Short mmCIF file of C-alpha atoms in Angstrom, two decimals:
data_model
loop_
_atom_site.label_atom_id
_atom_site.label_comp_id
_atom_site.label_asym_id
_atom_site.label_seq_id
_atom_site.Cartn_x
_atom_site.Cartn_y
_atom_site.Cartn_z
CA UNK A 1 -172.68 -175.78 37.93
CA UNK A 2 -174.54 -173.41 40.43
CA UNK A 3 -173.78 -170.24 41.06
CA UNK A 4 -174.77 -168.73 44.14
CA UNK A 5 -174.71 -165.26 46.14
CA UNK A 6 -174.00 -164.62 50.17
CA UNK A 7 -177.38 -163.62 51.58
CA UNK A 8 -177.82 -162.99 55.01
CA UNK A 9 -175.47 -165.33 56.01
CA UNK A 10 -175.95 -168.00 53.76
CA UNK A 11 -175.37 -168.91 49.79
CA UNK A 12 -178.66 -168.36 47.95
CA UNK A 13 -178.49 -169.50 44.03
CA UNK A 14 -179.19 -166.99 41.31
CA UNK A 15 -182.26 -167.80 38.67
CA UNK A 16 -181.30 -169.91 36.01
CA UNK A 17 -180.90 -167.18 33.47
CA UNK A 18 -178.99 -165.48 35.31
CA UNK A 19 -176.94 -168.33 36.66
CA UNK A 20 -176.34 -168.97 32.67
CA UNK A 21 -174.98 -166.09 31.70
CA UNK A 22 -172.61 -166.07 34.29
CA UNK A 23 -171.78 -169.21 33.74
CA UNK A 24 -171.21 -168.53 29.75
CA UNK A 25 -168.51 -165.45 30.87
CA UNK A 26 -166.77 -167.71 33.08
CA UNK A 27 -166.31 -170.43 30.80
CA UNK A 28 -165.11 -167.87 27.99
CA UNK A 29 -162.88 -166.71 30.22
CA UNK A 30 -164.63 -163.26 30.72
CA UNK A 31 -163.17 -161.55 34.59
CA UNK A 32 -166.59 -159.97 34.68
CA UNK A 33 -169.52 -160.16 33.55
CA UNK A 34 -172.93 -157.58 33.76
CA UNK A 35 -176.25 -158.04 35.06
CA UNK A 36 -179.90 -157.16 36.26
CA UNK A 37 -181.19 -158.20 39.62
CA UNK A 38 -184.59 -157.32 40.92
CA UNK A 39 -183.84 -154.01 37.95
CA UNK A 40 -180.55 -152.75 39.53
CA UNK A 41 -177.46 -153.71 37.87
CA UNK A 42 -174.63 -155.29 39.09
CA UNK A 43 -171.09 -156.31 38.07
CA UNK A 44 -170.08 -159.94 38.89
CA UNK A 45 -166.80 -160.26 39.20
CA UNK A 46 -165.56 -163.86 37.96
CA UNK A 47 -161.61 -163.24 39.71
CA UNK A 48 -160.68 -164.16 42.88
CA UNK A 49 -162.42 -163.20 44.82
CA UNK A 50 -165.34 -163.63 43.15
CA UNK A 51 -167.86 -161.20 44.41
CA UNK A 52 -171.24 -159.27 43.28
CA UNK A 53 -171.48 -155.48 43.45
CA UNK A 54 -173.70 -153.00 43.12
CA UNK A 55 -172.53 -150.88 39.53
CA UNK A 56 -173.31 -147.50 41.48
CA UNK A 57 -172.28 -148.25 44.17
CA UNK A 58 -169.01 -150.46 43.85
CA UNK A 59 -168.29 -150.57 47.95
CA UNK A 60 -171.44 -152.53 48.36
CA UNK A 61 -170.33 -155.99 47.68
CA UNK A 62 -171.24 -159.41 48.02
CA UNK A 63 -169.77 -163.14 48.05
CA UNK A 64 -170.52 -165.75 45.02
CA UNK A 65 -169.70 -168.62 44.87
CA UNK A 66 -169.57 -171.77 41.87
CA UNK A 67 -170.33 -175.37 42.80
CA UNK A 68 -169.45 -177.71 40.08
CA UNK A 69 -172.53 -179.96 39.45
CA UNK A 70 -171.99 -183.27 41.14
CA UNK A 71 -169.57 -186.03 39.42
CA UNK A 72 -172.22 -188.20 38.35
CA UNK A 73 -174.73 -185.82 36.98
CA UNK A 74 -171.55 -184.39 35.06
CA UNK A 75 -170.61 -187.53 33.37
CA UNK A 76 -173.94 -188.20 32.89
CA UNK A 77 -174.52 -185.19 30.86
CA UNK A 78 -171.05 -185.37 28.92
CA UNK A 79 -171.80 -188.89 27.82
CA UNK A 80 -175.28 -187.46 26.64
CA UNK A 81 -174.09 -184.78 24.61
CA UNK A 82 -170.97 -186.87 23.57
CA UNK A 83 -172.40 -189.49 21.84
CA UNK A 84 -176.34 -190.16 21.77
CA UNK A 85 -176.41 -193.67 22.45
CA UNK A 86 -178.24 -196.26 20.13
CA UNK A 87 -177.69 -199.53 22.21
CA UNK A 88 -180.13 -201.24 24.51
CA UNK A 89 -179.85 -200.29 27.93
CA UNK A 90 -177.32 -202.14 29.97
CA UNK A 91 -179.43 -204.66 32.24
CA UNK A 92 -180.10 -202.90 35.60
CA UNK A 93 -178.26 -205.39 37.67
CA UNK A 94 -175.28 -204.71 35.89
CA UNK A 95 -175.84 -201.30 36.67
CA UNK A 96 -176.25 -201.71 40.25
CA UNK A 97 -173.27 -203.45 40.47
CA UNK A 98 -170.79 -200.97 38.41
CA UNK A 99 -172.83 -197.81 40.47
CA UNK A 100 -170.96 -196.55 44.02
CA UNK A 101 -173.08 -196.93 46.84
CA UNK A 102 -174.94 -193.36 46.79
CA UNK A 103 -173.03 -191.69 50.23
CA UNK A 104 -175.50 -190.56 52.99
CA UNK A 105 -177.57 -187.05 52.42
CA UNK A 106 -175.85 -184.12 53.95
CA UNK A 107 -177.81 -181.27 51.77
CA UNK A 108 -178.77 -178.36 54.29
CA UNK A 109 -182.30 -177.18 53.04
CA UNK A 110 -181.99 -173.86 51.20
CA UNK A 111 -182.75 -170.83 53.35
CA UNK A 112 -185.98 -168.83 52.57
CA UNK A 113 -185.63 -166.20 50.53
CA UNK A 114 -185.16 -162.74 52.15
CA UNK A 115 -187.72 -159.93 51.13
CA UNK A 116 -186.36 -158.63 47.91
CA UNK A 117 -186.74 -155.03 46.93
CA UNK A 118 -189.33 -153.96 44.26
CA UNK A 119 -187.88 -152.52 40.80
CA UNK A 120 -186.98 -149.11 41.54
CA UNK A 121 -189.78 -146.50 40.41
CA UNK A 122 -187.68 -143.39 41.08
CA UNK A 123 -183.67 -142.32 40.55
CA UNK A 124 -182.38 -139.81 43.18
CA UNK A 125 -179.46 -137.89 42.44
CA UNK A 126 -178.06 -136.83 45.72
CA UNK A 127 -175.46 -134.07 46.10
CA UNK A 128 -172.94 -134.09 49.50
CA UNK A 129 -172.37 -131.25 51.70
CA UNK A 130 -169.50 -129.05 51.75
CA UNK A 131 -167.29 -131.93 53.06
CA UNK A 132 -168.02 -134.11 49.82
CA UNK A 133 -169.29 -137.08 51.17
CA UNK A 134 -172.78 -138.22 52.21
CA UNK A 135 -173.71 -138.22 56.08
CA UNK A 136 -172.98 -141.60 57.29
CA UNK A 137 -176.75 -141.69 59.08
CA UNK A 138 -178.18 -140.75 55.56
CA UNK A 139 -176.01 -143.31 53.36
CA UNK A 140 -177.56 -145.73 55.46
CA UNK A 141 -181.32 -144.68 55.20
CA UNK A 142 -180.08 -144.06 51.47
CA UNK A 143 -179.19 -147.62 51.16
CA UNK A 144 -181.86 -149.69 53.18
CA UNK A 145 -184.87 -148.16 53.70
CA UNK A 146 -185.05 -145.52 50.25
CA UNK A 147 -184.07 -148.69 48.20
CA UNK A 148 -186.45 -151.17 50.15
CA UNK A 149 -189.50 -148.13 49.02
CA UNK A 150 -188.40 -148.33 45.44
CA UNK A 151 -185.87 -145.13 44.90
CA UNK A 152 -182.80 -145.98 43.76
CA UNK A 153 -179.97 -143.89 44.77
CA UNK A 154 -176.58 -142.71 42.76
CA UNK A 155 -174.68 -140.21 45.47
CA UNK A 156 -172.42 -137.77 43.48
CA UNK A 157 -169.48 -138.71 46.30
CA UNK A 158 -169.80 -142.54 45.07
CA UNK A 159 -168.44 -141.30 41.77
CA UNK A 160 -164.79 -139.46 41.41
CA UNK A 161 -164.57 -136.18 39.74
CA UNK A 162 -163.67 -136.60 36.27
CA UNK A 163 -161.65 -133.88 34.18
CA UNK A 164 -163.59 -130.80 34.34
CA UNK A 165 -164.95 -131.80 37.11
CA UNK A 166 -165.03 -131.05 41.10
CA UNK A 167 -166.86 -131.60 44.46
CA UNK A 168 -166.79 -128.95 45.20
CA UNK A 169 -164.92 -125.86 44.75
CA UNK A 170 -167.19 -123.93 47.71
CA UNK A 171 -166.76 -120.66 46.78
CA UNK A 172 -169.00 -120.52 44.28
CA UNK A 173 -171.96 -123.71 44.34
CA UNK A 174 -173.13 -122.97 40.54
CA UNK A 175 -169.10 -122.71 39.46
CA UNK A 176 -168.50 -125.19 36.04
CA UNK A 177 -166.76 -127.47 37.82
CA UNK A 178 -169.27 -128.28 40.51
CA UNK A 179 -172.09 -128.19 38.07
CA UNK A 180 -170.10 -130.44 35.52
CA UNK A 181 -169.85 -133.47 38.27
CA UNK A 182 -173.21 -133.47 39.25
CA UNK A 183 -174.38 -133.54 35.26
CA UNK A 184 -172.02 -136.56 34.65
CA UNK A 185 -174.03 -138.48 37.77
CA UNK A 186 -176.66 -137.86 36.19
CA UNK A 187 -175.92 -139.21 32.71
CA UNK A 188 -174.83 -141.88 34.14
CA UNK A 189 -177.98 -142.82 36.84
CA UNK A 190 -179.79 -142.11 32.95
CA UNK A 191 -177.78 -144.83 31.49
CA UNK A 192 -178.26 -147.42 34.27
CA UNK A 193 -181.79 -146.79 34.42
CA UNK A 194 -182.93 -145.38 31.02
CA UNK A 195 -186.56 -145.62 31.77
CA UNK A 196 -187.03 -143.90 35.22
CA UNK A 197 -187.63 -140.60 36.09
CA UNK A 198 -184.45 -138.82 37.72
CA UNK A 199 -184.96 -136.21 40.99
CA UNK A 200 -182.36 -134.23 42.11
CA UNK A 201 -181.52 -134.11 45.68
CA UNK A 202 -178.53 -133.17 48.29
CA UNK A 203 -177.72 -131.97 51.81
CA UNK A 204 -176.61 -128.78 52.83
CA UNK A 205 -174.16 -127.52 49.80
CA UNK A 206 -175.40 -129.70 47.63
CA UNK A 207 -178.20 -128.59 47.52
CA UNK A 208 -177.14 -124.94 46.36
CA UNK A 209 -175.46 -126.46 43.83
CA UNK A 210 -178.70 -128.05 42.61
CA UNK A 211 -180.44 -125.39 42.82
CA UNK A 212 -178.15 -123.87 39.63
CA UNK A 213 -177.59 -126.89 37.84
CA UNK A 214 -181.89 -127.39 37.67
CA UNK A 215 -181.92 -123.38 37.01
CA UNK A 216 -179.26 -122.44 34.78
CA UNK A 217 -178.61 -126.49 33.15
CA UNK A 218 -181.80 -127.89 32.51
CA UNK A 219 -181.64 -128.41 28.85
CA UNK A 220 -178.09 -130.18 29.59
CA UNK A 221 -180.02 -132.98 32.24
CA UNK A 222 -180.96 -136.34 30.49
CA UNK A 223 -184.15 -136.26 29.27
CA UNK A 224 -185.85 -137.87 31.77
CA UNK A 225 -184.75 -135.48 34.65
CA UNK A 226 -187.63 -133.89 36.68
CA UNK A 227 -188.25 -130.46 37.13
CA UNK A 228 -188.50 -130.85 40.50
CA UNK A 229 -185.75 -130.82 44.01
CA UNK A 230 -185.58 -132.70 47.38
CA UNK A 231 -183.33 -130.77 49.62
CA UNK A 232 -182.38 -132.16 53.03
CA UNK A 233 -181.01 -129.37 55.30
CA UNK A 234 -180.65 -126.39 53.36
CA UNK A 235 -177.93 -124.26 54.97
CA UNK A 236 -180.00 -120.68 54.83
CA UNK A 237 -177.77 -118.80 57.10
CA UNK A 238 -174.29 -119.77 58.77
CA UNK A 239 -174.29 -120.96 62.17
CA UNK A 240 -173.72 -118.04 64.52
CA UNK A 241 -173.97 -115.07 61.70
CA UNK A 242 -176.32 -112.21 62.42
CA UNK A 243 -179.53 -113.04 59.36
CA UNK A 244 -179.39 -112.40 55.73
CA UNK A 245 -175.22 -112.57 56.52
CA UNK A 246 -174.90 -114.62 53.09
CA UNK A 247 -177.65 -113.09 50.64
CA UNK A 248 -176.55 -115.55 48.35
CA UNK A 249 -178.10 -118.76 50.36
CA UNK A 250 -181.26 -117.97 50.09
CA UNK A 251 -180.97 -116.45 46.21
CA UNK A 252 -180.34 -120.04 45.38
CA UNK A 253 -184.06 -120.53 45.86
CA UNK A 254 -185.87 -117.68 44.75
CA UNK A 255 -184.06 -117.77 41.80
CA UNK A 256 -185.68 -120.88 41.12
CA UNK A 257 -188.31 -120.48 38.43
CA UNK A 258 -192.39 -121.16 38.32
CA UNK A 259 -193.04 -124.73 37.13
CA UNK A 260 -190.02 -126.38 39.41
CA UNK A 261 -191.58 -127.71 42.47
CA UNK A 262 -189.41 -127.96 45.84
CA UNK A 263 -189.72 -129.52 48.82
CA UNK A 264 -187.32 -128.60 51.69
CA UNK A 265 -186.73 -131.53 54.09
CA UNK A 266 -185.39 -129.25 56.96
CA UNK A 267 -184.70 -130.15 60.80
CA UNK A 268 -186.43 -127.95 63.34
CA UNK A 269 -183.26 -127.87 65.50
CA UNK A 270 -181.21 -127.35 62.25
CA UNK A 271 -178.04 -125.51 63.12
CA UNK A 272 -178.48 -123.22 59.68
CA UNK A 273 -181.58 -122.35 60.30
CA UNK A 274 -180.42 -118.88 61.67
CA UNK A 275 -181.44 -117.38 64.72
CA UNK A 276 -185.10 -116.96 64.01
CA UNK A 277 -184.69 -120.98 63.91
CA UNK A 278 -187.70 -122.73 60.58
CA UNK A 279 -189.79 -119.64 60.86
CA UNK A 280 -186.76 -118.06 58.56
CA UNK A 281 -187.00 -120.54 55.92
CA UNK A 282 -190.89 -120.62 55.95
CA UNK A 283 -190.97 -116.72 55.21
CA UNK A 284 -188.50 -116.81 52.33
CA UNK A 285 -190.52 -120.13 50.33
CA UNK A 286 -193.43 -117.41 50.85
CA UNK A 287 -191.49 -115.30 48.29
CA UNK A 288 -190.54 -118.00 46.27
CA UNK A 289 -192.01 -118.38 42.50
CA UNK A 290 -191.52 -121.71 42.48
CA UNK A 291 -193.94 -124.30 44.13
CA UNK A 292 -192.13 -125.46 47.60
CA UNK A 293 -192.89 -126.64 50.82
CA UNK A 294 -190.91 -127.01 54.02
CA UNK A 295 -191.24 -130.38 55.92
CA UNK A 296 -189.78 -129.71 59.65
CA UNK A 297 -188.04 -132.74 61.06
CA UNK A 298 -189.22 -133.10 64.52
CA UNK A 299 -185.84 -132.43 66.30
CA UNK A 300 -183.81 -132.73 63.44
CA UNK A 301 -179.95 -131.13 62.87
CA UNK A 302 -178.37 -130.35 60.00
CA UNK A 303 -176.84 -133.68 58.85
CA UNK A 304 -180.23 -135.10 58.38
CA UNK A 305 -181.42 -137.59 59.87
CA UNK A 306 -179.69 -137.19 63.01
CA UNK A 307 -182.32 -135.31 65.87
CA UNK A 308 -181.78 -134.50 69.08
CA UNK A 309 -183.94 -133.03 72.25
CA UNK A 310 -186.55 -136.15 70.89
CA UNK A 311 -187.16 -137.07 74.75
CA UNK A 312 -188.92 -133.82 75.09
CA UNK A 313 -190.70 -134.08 71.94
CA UNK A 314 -191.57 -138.11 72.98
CA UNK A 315 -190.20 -139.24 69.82
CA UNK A 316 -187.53 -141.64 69.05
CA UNK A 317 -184.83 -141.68 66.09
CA UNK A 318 -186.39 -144.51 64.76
CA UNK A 319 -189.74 -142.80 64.03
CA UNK A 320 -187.59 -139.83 62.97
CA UNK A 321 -186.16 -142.09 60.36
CA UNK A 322 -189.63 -143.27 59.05
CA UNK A 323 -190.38 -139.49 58.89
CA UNK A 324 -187.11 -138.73 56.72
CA UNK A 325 -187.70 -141.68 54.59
CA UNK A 326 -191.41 -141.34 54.21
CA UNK A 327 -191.00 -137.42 53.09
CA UNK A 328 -188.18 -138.50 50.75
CA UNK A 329 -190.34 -141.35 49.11
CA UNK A 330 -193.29 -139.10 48.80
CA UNK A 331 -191.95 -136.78 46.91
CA UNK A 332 -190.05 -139.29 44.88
CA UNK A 333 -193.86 -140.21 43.99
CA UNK A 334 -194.73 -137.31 43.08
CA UNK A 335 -191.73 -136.20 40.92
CA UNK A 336 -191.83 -139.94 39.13
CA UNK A 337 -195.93 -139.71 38.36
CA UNK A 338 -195.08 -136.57 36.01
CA UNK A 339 -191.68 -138.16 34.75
CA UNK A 340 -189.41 -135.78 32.48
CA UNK A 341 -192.19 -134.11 31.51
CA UNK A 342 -192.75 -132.40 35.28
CA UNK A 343 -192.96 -128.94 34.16
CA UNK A 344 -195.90 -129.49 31.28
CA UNK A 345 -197.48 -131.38 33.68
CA UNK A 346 -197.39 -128.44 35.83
CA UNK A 347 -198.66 -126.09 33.26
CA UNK A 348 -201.64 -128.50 32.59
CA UNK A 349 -202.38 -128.59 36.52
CA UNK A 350 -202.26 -124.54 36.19
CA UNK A 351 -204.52 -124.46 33.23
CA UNK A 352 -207.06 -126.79 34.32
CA UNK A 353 -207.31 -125.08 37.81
CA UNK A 354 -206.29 -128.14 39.42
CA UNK A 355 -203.42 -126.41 41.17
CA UNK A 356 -205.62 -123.91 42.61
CA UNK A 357 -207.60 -126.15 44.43
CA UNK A 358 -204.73 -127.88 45.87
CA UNK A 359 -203.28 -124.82 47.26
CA UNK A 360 -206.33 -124.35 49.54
CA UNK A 361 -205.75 -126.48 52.58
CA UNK A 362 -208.08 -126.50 55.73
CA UNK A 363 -206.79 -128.02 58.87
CA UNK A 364 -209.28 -130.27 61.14
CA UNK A 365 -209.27 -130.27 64.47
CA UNK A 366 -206.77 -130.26 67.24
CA UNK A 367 -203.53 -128.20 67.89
CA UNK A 368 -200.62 -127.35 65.26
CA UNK A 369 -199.01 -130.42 63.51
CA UNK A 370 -198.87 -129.58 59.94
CA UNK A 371 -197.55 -133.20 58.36
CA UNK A 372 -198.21 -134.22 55.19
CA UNK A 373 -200.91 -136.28 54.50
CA UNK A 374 -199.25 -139.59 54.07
CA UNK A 375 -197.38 -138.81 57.27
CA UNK A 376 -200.13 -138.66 59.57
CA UNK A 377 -200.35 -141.99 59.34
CA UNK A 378 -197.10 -142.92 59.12
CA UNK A 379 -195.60 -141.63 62.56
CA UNK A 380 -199.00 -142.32 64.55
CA UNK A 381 -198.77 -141.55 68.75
CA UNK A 382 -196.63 -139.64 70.08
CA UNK A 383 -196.69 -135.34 69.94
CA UNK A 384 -195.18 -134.50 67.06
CA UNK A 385 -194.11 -131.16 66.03
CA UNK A 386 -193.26 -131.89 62.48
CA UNK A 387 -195.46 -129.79 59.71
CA UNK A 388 -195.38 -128.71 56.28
CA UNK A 389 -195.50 -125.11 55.06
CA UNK A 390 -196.63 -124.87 51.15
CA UNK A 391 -196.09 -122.27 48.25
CA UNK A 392 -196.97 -122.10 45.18
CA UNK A 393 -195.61 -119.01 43.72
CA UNK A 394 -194.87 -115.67 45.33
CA UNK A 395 -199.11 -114.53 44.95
CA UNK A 396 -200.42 -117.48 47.18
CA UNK A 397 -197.03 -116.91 49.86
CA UNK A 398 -198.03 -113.57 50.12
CA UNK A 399 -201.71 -114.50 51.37
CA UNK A 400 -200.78 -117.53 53.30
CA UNK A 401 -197.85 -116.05 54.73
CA UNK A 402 -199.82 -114.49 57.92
CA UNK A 403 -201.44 -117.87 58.09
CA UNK A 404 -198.11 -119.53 58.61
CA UNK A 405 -196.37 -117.40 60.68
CA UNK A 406 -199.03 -117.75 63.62
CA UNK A 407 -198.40 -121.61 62.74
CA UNK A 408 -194.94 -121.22 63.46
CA UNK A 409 -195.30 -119.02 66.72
CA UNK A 410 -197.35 -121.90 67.89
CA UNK A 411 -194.14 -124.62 66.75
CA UNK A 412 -193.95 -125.47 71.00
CA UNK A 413 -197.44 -126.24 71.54
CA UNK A 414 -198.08 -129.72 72.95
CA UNK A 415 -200.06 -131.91 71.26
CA UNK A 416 -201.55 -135.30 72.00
CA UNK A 417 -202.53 -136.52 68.06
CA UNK A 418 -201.44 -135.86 64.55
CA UNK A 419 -203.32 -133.54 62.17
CA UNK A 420 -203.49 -134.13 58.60
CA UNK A 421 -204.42 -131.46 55.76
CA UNK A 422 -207.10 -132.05 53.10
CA UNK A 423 -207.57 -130.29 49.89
CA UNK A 424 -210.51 -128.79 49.38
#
């Protein structure tokens, strides 16, 4: 028999191993069976109706089908395992004569193959605002163009709250409850993929509550978490409230210790940015012992990666996207080439002065559009107004923090090309 999935809009057949162990659950009778497809794992589910989903993600589904091999190859087989035969051949005229007439072709030739993801390299752990589920614009991103780079993606909000558990009690981000559901994700994005690197990540709330669980939880992450965050739109001060309204926003980050390394994914027309708009956020990672940067989103808003004003910047929310995902993937990069072991790592790169030198940027020629390097290339043409603002403990902010500041009073300046930074 062949077993086959729905594939953009037609049945494509699983490999042979694959197809055989599916194959050996249905035949036992099995309603499901497990297994790994291009390194993601998936339940196939052998009831009507049969269907393939994604184990993390149990709303992403697909159609299967079996087709029973055809009725001669069938017999064919069952006499051959039945009973070996030990007589001549039967004369082939006899043969023709006993054989139907073979019926006219009607096989459709099989579809080419889509473009298949690579094996993840990278797990992100991504934690939901306030609300408690994921922004429909960055579920999708999450679960085409992330996935399609290699970062596979377990969303706490694609997982119910178990006892002990909440998402989230808002009055307090690092409260038991909220830092309890977030650790159970995690164990389980571990146990689904026990041999990749895991990053932490989230939007808005989530990402305070990140903040504690890497702080104050560490030793209770699997093994092969990273000491390292991706935060998308981190709410520094409520919309509308004079500055420093909430002191406990922005304690979530400089309470963060030396040896985690942050970047801040943050739109430049972010509604929580507070009235001072980025420049806010890029004066408070100055004070910050931990290594962070903040990435602006040209345009961007809160629910990342929805933008808006792009017209006058001469972008589009296409290229926007590639921004978001490129700066996610990045970073993904860079958390997965230390692993688990992100904060000895760091400690090496401290020791050997190799950190040092990478704090020292110079920027070449042409008007303020601080991207990171990867990005320059990435988003090529149009002005951009997107650029990165680094720390790397509270001693370098403090001497780079005039530096930046005249960066940010020039945030409005045209400019007609994208400049990279080097280290030097």
């Amino acid at each position: 028999p062949e077993w086959s999935v729905m594939l953009g809009g037609q049945y494509e057949p699983y490999d042979a191993p694959t197809a055989s162990a599916i194959e050996e659950a249905f035949q036992r009778g099995d309603e499901e069976v497990q297994a790994t497809i291009d390194g993601k794992l998936y339940v196939i589910v052998l009831k009507p109706p049969m269907k393939q989903q994604l184990s993390s993600d149990p709303t992403r589904q697909r159609a299967i089908q079996r087709r029973p091999a055809p009725a001669n190859e069938a017999a064919a087989s069952a006499t051959a395992v039945a009973s070996p035969s030990t007589e001549a051949p039967a004369p082939a005229s006899a043969a023709v004569a006993e054989a139907p007439a073979p019926a006219a072709s009607t096989e459709v030739p099989a579809p080419k193959r889509q473009r298949e993801s690579p094996p993840p390299f990278a797990v992100l752990i991504f934690a939901p605002g306030a609300g408690g589920q994921t922004a429909k614009a960055m579920r999708a991103l999450q679960d085409s163009a992330l996935e399609r780079e290699g970062v596979a993606v377990f969303r706490c909000d694609d997982h119910p709250p178990g006892p002990g558990e909440a998402r989230w009690i808002k009055s307090s981000a690092g409260c038991a409850k909220n830092v309890a559901h977030v650790l159970a994700v995690a164990r389980r994005a571990a146990a689904a993929h026990p041999t990749l690197p895991l990053l932490l990540g989230g939007a808005s709330f989530g990402n305070r509550v990140v903040c504690e669980v890497l702080r104050s939880h560490r030793a209770e992450l699997p093994s092969r978490a990273c000491n390292a965050l991706l935060l998308c739109g981190f709410p520094l001060n409520p919309p509308d409230k004079a500055e420093g309204a909430d002191q406990k926003r922005p304690a979530h980050l400089l309470a963060l210790p030396a040896g985690v390394r942050v970047r801040l994914l943050q739109g430049g027309k972010d509604e929580f940015n507070g009235p001072r708009g980025i420049l806010a956020l890029n004066e408070l990672v100055a004070q910050m012992a931990a290594t962070a940067e903040v990435v602006e989103v040209p345009g961007g808003q809160h629910t990342l990666p929805a933008a808006k004003g792009l017209k006058q910047l001469n972008w589009t929310q296409a290229q926007v996207n590639t921004f978001v995902v490129d700066a996610m993937v990045e970073f993904a990069r860079l958390a997965a080439a230390a692993g688990g072991g992100l904060e000895e790592a760091g400690r090496a790169e401290r020791e050997s002065g190799a950190l040092a030198r990478q704090q020292q940027m110079r920027w070449q020629a042409g008007p303020s559009v601080h991207m990171p390097r990867h990005l320059s290339t990435s988003v090529p043409g149009p002005p951009a107004h997107g650029r990165v603002a680094v720390s790397s403990g509270a001693e370098h902010n403090r001497a780079s923090n005039g530096a930046r500041q005249a960066v940010a009073r020039r945030r409005d300046a045209p400019c007609d090309r994208v400049t990279q930074y080097v280290d030097v």
